[in-house]
């Protein structure tokens, strides 16, 4: 199975020079815990998460209104093409230790796939009450998808 069925095409993005406070506001308004970080040319530089803001942002607690994403962003960019299989994506996420993966095609951001998306997919694939319960929690906490 390819990841094209679970790609979230409505990707929340922020820019490298946005402040941590700006990003936190985007997270709150969009009801997300991560955003793809772009440079001034809309090239993907990575993903910033709510955890990044809390763990690394605490170093800048006295200057949050001036601290930019650049100061808390990991420089490791991990992305996949839309034709990657779910199995390959899961293995690559495990190897890289990431929960969110931008989907890129010909240098353009096409979407994002998250660990939550994979859990919901697995719940649909297998007859498992525990997986169904996890999927229900995830879906209740997730922002609405296009068409919802």
PDB file of C-alpha atoms in Angstrom, residues 7 17 20 31 43-44 52 58 62 69 72 78 82-83 85-86 91 101 103 113 122 131 136 143 148:
ATOM      1  CA  UNK A   7      -1.204  11.985   2.986  1.00  0.00           C
ATOM      2  CA  UNK A  17      12.415  33.604  10.780  1.00  0.00           C
ATOM      3  CA  UNK A  20       8.570  30.841  18.698  1.00  0.00           C
ATOM      4  CA  UNK A  31      -4.968  22.700  16.331  1.00  0.00           C
ATOM      5  CA  UNK A  43      12.236  25.308   0.366  1.00  0.00           C
ATOM      6  CA  UNK A  44      11.689  22.746   3.124  1.00  0.00           C
ATOM      7  CA  UNK A  52      10.795  21.544  20.138  1.00  0.00           C
ATOM      8  CA  UNK A  58      13.037  27.049  27.422  1.00  0.00           C
ATOM      9  CA  UNK A  62      13.455  35.634  28.516  1.00  0.00           C
ATOM     10  CA  UNK A  69      12.370  28.918  14.653  1.00  0.00           C
ATOM     11  CA  UNK A  72      15.179  25.521  17.854  1.00  0.00           C
ATOM     12  CA  UNK A  78      13.754  13.863   6.468  1.00  0.00           C
ATOM     13  CA  UNK A  82       4.470  10.031  -2.449  1.00  0.00           C
ATOM     14  CA  UNK A  83       5.111   6.610  -3.992  1.00  0.00           C
ATOM     15  CA  UNK A  85       4.880   2.241   0.665  1.00  0.00           C
ATOM     16  CA  UNK A  86       3.388   2.378   4.143  1.00  0.00           C
ATOM     17  CA  UNK A  91      10.619   1.510   8.769  1.00  0.00           C
ATOM     18  CA  UNK A 101       7.330  13.231   7.609  1.00  0.00           C
ATOM     19  CA  UNK A 103       5.947  14.268   1.491  1.00  0.00           C
ATOM     20  CA  UNK A 113       2.200  11.859   7.003  1.00  0.00           C
ATOM     21  CA  UNK A 122      -3.741   0.215  10.833  1.00  0.00           C
ATOM     22  CA  UNK A 131      -6.362  -0.077  17.614  1.00  0.00           C
ATOM     23  CA  UNK A 136     -10.832   7.203  17.855  1.00  0.00           C
ATOM     24  CA  UNK A 143      -7.866  18.987  13.092  1.00  0.00           C
ATOM     25  CA  UNK A 148     -14.797  16.962   6.847  1.00  0.00           C
TER      26      UNK A 148
END
